Short mmCIF file of C-alpha atoms in Angstrom, two decimals:
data_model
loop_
_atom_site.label_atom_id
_atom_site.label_comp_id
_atom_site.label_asym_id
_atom_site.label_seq_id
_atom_site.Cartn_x
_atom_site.Cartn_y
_atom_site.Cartn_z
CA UNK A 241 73.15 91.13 112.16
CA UNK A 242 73.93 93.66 110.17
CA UNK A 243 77.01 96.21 110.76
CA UNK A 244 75.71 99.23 113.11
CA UNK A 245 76.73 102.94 111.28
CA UNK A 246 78.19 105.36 113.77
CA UNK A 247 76.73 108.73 113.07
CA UNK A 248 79.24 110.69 110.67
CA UNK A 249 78.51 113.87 113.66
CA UNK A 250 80.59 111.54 115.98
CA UNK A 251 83.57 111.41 113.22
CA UNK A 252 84.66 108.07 114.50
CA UNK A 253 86.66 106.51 111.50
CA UNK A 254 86.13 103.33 110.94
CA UNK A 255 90.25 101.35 110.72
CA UNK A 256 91.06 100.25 107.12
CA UNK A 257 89.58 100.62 103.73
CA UNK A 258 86.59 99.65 101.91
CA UNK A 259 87.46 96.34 100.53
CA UNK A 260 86.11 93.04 100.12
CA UNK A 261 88.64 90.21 101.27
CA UNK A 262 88.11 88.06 98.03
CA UNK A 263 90.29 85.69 97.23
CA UNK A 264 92.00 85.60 100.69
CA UNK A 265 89.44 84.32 102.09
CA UNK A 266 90.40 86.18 105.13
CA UNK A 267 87.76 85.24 107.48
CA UNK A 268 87.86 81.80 107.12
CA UNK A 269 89.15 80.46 110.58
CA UNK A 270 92.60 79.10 110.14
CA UNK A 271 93.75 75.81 111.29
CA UNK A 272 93.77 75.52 114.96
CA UNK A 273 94.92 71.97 115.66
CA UNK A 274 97.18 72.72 118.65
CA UNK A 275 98.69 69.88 119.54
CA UNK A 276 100.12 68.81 123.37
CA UNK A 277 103.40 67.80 123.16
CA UNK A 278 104.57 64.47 124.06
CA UNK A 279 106.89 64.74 127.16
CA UNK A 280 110.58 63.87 126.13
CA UNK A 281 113.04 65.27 123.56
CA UNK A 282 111.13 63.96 121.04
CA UNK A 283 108.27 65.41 121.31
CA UNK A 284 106.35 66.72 117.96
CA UNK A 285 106.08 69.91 117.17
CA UNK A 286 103.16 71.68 117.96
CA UNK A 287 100.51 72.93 115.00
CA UNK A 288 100.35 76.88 115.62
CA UNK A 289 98.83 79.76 114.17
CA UNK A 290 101.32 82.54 113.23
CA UNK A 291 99.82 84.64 116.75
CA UNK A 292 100.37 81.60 118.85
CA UNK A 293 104.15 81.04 116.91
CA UNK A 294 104.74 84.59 117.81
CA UNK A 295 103.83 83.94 122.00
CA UNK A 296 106.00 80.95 121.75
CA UNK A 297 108.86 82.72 119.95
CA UNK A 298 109.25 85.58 122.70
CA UNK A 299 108.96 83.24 125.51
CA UNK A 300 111.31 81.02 124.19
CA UNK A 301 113.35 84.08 123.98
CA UNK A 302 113.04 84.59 127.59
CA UNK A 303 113.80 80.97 128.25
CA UNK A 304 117.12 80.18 125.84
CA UNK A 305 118.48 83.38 126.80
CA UNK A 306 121.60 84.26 124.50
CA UNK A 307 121.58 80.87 123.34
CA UNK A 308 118.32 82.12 121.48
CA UNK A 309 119.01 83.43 117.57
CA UNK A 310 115.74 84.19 116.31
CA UNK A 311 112.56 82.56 115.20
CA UNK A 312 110.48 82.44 111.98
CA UNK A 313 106.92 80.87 111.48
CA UNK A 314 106.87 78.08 108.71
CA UNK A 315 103.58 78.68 107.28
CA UNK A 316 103.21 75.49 105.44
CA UNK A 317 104.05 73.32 108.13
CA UNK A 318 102.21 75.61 110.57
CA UNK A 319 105.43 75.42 112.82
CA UNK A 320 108.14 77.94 114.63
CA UNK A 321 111.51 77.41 114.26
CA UNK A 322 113.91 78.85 116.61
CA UNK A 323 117.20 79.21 115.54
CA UNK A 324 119.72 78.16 118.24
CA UNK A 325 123.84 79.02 118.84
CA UNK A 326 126.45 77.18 120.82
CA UNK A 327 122.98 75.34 122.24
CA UNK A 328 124.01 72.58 124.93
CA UNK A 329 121.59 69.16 124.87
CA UNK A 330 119.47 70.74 127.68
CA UNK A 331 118.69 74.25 125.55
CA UNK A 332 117.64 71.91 122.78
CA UNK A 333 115.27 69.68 124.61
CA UNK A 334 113.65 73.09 126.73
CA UNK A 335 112.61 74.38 122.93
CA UNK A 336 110.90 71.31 121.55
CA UNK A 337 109.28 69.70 124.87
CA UNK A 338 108.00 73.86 124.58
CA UNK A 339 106.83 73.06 121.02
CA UNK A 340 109.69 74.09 118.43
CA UNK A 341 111.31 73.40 115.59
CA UNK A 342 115.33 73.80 116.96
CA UNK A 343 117.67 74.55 114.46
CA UNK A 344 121.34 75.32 114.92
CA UNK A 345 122.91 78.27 113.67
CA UNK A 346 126.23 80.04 113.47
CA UNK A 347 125.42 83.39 114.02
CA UNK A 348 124.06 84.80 117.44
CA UNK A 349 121.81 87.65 117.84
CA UNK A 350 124.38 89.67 119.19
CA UNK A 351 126.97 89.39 116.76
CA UNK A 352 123.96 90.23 114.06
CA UNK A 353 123.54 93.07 116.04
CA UNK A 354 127.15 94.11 116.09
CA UNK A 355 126.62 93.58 111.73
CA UNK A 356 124.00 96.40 112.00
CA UNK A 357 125.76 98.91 113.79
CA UNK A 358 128.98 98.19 111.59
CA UNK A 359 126.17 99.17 108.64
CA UNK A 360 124.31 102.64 110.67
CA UNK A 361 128.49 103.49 111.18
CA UNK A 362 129.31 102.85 107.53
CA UNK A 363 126.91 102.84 105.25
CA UNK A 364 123.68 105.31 106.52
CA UNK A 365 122.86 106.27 103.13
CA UNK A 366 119.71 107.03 101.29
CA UNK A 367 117.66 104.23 99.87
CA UNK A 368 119.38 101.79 101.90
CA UNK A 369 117.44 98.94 104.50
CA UNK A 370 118.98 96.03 106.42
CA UNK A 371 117.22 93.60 108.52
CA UNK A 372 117.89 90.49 110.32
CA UNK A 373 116.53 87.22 108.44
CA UNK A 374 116.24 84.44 110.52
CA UNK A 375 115.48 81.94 107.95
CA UNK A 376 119.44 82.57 106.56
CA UNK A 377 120.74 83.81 109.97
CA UNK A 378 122.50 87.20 108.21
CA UNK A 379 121.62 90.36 108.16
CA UNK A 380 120.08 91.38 104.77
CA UNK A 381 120.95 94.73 103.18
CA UNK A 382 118.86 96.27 100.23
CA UNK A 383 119.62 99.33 98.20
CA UNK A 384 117.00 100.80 96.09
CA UNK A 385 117.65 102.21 92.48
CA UNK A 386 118.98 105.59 93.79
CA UNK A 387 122.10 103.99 95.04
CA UNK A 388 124.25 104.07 92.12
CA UNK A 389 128.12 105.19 92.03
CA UNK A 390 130.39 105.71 94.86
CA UNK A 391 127.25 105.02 97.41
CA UNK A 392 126.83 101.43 95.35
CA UNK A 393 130.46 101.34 96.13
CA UNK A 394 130.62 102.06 99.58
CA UNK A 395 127.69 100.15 100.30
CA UNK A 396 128.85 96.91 98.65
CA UNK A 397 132.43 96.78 100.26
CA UNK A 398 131.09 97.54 103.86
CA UNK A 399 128.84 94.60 103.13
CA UNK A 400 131.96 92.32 101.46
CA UNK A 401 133.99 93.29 104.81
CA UNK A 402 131.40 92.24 107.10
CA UNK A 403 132.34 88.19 105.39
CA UNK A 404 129.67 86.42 103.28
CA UNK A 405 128.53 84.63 106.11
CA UNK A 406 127.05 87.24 108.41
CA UNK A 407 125.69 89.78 105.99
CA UNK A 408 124.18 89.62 102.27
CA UNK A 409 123.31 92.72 99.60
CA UNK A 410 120.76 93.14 97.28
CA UNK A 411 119.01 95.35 95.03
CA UNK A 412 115.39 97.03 95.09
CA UNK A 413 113.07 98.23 93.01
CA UNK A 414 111.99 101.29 92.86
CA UNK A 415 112.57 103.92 95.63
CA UNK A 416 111.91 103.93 99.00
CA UNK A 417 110.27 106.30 100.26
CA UNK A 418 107.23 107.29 102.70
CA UNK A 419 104.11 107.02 101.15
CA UNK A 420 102.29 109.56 102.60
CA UNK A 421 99.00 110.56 100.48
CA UNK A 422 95.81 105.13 103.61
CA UNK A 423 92.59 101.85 106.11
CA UNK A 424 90.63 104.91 105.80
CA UNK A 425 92.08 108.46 104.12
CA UNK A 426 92.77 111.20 106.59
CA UNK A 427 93.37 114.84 105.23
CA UNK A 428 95.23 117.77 106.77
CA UNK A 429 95.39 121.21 105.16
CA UNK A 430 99.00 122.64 105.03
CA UNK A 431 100.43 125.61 103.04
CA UNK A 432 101.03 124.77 99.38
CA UNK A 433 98.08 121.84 99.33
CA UNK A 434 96.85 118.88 100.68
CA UNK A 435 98.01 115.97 102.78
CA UNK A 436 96.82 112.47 102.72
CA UNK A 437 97.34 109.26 105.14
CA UNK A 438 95.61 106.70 106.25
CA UNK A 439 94.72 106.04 110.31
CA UNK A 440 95.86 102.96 111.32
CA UNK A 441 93.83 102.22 114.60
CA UNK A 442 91.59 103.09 116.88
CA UNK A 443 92.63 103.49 120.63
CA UNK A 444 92.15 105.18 124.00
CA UNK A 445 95.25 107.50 124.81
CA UNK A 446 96.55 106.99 128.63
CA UNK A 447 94.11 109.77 130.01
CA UNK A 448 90.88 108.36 128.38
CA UNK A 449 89.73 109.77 125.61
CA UNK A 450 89.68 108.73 122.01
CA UNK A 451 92.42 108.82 119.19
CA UNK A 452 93.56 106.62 116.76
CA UNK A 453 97.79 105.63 115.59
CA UNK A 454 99.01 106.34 112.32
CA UNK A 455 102.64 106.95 110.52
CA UNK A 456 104.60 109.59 112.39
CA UNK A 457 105.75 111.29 109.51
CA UNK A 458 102.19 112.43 108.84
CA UNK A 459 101.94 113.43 112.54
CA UNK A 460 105.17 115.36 111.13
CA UNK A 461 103.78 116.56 108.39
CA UNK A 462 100.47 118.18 109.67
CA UNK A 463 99.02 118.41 113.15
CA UNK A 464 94.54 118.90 112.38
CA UNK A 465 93.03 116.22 110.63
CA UNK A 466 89.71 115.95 109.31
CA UNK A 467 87.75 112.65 107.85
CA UNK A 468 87.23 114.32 104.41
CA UNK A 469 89.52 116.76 102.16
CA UNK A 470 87.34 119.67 102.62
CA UNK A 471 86.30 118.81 106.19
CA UNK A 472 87.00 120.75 109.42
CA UNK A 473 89.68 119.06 111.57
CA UNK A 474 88.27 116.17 113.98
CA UNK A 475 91.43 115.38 115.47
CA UNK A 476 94.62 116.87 116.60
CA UNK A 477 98.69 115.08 116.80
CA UNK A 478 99.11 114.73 120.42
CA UNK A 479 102.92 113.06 120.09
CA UNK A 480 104.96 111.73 116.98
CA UNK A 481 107.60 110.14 116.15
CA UNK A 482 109.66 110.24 112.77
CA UNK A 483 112.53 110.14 111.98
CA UNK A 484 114.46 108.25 115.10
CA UNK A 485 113.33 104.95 116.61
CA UNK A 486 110.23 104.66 115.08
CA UNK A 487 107.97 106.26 112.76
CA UNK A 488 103.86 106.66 114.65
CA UNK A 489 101.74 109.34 115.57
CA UNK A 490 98.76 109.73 118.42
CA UNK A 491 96.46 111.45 117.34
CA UNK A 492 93.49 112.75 119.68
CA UNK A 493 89.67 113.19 118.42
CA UNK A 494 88.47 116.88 119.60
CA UNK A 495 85.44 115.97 120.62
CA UNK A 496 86.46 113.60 123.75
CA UNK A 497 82.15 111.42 123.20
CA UNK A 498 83.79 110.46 120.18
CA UNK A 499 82.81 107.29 119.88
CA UNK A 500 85.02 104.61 118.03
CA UNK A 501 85.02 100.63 116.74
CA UNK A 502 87.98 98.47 117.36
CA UNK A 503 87.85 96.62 114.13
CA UNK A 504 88.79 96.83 110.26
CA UNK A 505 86.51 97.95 107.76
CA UNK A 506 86.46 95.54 104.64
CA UNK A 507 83.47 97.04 102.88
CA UNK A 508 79.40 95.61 102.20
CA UNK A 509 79.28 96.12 105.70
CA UNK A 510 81.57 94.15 106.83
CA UNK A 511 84.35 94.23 109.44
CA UNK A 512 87.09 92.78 111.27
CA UNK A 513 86.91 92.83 114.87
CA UNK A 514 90.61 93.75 116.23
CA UNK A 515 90.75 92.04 119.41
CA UNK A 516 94.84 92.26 120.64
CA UNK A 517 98.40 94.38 119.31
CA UNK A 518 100.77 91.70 118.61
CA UNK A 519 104.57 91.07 117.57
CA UNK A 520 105.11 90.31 113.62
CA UNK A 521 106.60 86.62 112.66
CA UNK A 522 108.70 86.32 110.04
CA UNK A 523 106.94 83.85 107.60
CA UNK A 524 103.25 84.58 108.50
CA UNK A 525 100.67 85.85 106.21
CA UNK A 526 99.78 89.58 107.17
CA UNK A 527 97.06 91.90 105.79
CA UNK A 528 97.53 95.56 104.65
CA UNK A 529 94.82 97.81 104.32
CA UNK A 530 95.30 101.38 102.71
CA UNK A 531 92.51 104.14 100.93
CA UNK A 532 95.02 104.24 98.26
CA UNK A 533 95.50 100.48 97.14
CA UNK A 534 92.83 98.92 99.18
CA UNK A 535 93.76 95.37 100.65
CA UNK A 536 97.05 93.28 100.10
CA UNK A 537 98.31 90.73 101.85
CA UNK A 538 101.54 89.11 101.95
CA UNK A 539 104.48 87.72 104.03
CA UNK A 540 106.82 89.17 106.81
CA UNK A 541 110.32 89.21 105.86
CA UNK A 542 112.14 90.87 108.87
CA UNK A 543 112.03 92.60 111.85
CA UNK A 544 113.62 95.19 113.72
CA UNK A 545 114.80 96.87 110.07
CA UNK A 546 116.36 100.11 109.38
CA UNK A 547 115.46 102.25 106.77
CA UNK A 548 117.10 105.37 105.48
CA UNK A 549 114.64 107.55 103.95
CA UNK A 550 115.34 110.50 101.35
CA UNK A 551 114.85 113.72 103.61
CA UNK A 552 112.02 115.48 102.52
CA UNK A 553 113.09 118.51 103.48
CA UNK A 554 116.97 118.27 103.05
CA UNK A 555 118.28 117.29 99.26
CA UNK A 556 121.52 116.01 100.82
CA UNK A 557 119.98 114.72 103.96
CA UNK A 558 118.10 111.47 105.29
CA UNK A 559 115.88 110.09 107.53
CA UNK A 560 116.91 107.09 109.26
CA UNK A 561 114.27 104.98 111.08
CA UNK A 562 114.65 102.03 113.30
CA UNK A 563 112.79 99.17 114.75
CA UNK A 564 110.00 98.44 111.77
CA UNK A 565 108.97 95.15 110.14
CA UNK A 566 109.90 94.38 107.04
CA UNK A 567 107.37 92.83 104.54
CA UNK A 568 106.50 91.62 100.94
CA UNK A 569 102.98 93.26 101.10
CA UNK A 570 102.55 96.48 98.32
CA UNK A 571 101.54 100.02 99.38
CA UNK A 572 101.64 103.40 97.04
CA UNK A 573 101.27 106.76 97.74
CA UNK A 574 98.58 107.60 100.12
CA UNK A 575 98.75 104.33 101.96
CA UNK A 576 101.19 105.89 104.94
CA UNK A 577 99.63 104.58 108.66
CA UNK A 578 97.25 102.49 107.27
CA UNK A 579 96.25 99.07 109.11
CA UNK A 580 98.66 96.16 109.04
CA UNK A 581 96.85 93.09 110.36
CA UNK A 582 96.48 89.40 111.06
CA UNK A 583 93.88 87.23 109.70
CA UNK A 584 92.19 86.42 112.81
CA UNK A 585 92.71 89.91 114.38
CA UNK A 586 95.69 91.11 115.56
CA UNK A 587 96.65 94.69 114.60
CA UNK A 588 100.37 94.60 113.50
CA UNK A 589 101.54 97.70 112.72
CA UNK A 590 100.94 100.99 110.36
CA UNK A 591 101.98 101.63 107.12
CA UNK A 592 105.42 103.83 106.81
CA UNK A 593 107.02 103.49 103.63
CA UNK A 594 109.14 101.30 100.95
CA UNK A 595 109.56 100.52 97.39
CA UNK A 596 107.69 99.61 94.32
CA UNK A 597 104.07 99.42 93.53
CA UNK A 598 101.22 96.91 93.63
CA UNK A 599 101.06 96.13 90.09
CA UNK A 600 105.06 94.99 89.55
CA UNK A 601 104.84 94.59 93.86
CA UNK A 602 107.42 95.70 96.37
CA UNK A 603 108.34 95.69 99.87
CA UNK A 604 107.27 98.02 102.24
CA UNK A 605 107.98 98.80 106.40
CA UNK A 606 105.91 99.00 109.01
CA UNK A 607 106.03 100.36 112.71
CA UNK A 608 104.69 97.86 115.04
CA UNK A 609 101.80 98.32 117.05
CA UNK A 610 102.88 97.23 120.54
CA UNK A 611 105.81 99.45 119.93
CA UNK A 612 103.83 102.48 119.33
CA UNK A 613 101.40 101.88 122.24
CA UNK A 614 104.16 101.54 124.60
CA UNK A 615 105.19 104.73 123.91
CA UNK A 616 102.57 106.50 123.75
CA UNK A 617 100.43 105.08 126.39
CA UNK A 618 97.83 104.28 124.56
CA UNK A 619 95.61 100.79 124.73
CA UNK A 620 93.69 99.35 121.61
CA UNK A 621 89.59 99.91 122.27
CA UNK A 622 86.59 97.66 122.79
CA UNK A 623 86.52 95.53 120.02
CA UNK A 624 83.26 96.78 117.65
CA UNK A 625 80.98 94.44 114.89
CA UNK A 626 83.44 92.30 113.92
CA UNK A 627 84.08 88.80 112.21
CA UNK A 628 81.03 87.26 114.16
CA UNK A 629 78.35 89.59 112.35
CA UNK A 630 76.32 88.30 109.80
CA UNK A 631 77.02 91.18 107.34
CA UNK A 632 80.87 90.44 108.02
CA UNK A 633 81.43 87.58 106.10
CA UNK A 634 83.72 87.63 102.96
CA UNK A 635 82.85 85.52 99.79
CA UNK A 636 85.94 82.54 99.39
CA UNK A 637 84.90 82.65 95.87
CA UNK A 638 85.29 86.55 95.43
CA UNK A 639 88.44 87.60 93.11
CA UNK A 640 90.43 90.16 93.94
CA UNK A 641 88.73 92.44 91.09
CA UNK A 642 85.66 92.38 92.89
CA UNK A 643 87.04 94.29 95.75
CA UNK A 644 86.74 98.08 96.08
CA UNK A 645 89.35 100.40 96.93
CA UNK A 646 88.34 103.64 98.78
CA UNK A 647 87.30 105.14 102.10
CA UNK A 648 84.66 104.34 104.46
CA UNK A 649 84.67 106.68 107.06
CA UNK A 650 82.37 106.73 110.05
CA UNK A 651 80.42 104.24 108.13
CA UNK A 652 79.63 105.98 104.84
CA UNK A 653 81.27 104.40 102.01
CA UNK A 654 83.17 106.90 99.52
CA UNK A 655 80.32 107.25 96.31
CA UNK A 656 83.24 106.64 94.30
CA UNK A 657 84.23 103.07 95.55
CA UNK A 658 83.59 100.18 93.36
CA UNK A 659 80.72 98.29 94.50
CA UNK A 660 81.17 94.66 96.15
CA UNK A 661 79.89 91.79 94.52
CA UNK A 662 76.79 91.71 95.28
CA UNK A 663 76.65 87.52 94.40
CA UNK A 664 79.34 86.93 97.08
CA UNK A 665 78.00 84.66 99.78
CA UNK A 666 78.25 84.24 103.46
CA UNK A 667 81.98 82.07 104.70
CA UNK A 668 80.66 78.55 106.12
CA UNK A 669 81.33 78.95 109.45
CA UNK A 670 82.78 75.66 110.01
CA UNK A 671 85.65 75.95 107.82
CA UNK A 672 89.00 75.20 109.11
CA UNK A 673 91.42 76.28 106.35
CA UNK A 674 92.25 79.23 103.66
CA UNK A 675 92.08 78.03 100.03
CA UNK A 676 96.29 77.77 99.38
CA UNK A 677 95.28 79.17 95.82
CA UNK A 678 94.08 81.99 96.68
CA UNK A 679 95.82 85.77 96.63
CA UNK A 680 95.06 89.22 97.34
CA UNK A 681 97.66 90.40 95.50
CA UNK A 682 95.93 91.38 92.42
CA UNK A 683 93.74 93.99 93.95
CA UNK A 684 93.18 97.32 92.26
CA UNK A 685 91.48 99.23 94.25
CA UNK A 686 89.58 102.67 93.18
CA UNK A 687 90.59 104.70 96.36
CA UNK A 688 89.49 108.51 96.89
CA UNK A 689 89.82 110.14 93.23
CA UNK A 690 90.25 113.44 95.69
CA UNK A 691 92.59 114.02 97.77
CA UNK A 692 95.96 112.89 96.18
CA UNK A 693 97.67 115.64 94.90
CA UNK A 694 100.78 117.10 95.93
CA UNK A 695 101.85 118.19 99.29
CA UNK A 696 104.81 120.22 98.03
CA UNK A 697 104.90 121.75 102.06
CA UNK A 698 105.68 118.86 103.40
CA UNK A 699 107.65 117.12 100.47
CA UNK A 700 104.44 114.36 100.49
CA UNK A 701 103.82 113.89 96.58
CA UNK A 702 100.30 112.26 96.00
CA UNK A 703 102.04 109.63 93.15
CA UNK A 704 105.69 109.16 94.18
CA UNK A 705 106.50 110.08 98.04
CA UNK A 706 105.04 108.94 101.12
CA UNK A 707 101.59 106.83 101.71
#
């Protein structure tokens, strides 16, 4: 059946952008062979999606204790290895009769951790990220292409003293910066113009009534937001968080019979259902969905990365934020708080900021979902239309050109969005696998043409500051 329209007088906003998956193929089912282990050492290592990976990693966690180092999803092999120090015979043979790949590392989480603080002591400076990367077991430190003179220099021999082994140092494109200007655009009204996000999810806030997350520097930036430029406010911040240890925003509808879908919008009618918030896995495939750029997929690099943002509103200052997920995965300006999500519906995170663009690509951070609700209280909604509709299946055969950028809001699609192909065809429903040639990367979506400008109160530029 077809995808039921909420009434625009409702103002529930749909999560993500209008979009058509293409390429992706994101609705095919992925494998799902999950495999019993064989009792003994030797037992096999189980086939996993990247959500299942991600339940094994954190109760391995629980069960190795400090013996535990980290974990990353192998997305070929469909596997999760878990990295392993000073691991007796005993630790070993708990994490593969549990289903693992065990590796054994040098470095142990805390010691990485004691690498990180060495960095926020030393070396807090603008356009500067580190993360943990558990496929090299160091701590991986990026510097964007503001860092330049004594900053390069102060930067690169806190990194040399750390020893080649524990940390490593690298350079970014681009800037990073929060890209406020995203799933579906949001506007807010402020003093010298006009700005623009992107809401990341719909949820129910601790006492009940409706709202939806998105980046905390928006919630920052503004507090009324409306579903269209021009529009009168629909919702209202409640809490947010930026800059500090995390960067999300609650943000309450006014009218509490709001009525709201728990899924992402991909356009032609068709959604997503989002059925769960779950942790990010290095090495698994991740969708980003953003009025700006439309959809983009791509990998997760890190976790738990800091990021020290240009102040907006201090030339000398910055804005250091903690506890995101680093990825591959583009965003520009205007994609801040929009949807990060798993193929077969896990919401991720929301958009905050990063470097580079998604025609020469990037990386960008996220702030992860089950963080945010934690903190604010807030639970993910009944799941709406989602995957199982008819109208919700995406086209394997669709390129990434066919797919259309901009905002669907309360079910109305922007006028200005790119049509869908209207050749693509329904997924076979008995499909076990993406196509491995296919990429989302190529997208170009149309987005809003309104909206984008400056938001010189705020220090939110539509073309070069945060989504």
């Amino acid at each position: 059946m077809s995808h039921k329209r909420i009434p625009k007088r409702k103002a529930a906003i749909a999560v993500g952008g209008v979009a058509a998956l293409g390429a992706a193929a994101f609705l095919l089912p992925m494998a799902n062979a999950s495999q019993d282990n064989a009792s003994g050492a030797t037992a096999a290592p189980k086939t996993l999606k990247a959500t299942g990976a991600s339940d094994l990693a954190a109760q391995l966690q629980q069960l190795l204790g400090q013996a535990f180092a980290g974990s990353y999803y192998d997305s070929a092999k469909q596997q999760l290895v878990v990295n392993v120090v000073n691991g007796d015979n005993n630790v070993i043979v708990q994490a593969e009769q549990a289903g693992a790949v065990v590796r054994q590392v040098q470095n142990s989480t805390s010691e990485l951790a004691a690498v990180a603080q060495t960095l926020k002591t030393k070396a807090t400076i603008p356009g500067t990220a580190w993360a943990v990367d558990p496929k090299t077991n160091k701590v991986v430190v990026s510097a964007d292409s503001t860092v330049t003179g004594t900053k390069w220099d102060t930067l690169e021999s806190t990194v040399q003293s750390l020893g080649s082994n524990m940390a490593t140092l690298k350079k970014s494109s681009g800037t990073f910066k929060t890209l406020v200007s995203g799933g579906d655009a949001i506007f807010s009204q402020v003093q010298n113009g006009t700005v623009r996000c992107s809401l990341g999810f719909n949820v129910t806030a601790s006492d009940g009534t409706p709202a939806f997350l998105t980046a905390g520097h928006c919630g920052v930036a503004a507090k009324d937001w409306s579903d269209s430029e021009t529009g009168q406010p629909i919702a209202t911040v409640d809490q947010a968080q930026f800059p500090g240890n995390g960067d999300f925003s609650l943000v309450k509808y006014n009218d509490p019979t709001t009525q709201t879908t728990s899924d992402v919008n991909i356009g032609n009618g068709q959604t997503v259902a989002i059925n769960q918030a779950v942790d990010a896995t290095v090495g698994e495939t991740v969708f980003r969905m953003g009025s700006t750029t439309g959809l983009h997929d791509g990998q997760v690099t890190g976790l738990d990365a800091t990021v020290n943002f240009q102040s907006e509103t201090d030339p000398n200052g910055v804005d250091t934020v903690t506890g995101l997920i680093q990825t591959n995965v583009c965003a520009e300006a205007g994609d801040s708080g929009g949807s990060l999500f798993t193929q077969d519906g896990g919401a991720v995170g929301m958009t905050s900021g990063g470097s580079g663009d998604c025609t020469a690509g990037g990386e960008t951070f996220f702030q992860p979902v089950t963080a945010a609700l934690t903190a604010t209280g807030a639970t993910l909604g009944d799941a709406g239309a989602g995957a199982g509709d008819a109208g919700a299946s995406a086209d394997p055969s669709a390129t990434a050109g066919d797919q259309a950028g901009g905002d669907q809001i309360g079910g109305t699609a922007d006028p200005s969005a790119t049509a869908v192909d209207p050749s693509a065809t329904a997924v076979d429903p008995s499909a076990t696998a993406v196509d491995p040639s296919a990429t989302a990367g190529d997208q170009s979506g149309t987005g809003d043409a309104t909206g984008t400008g400056d938001a010189t109160g705020t220090g939110a530029d539509g073309t070069s500051s945060s989504n």
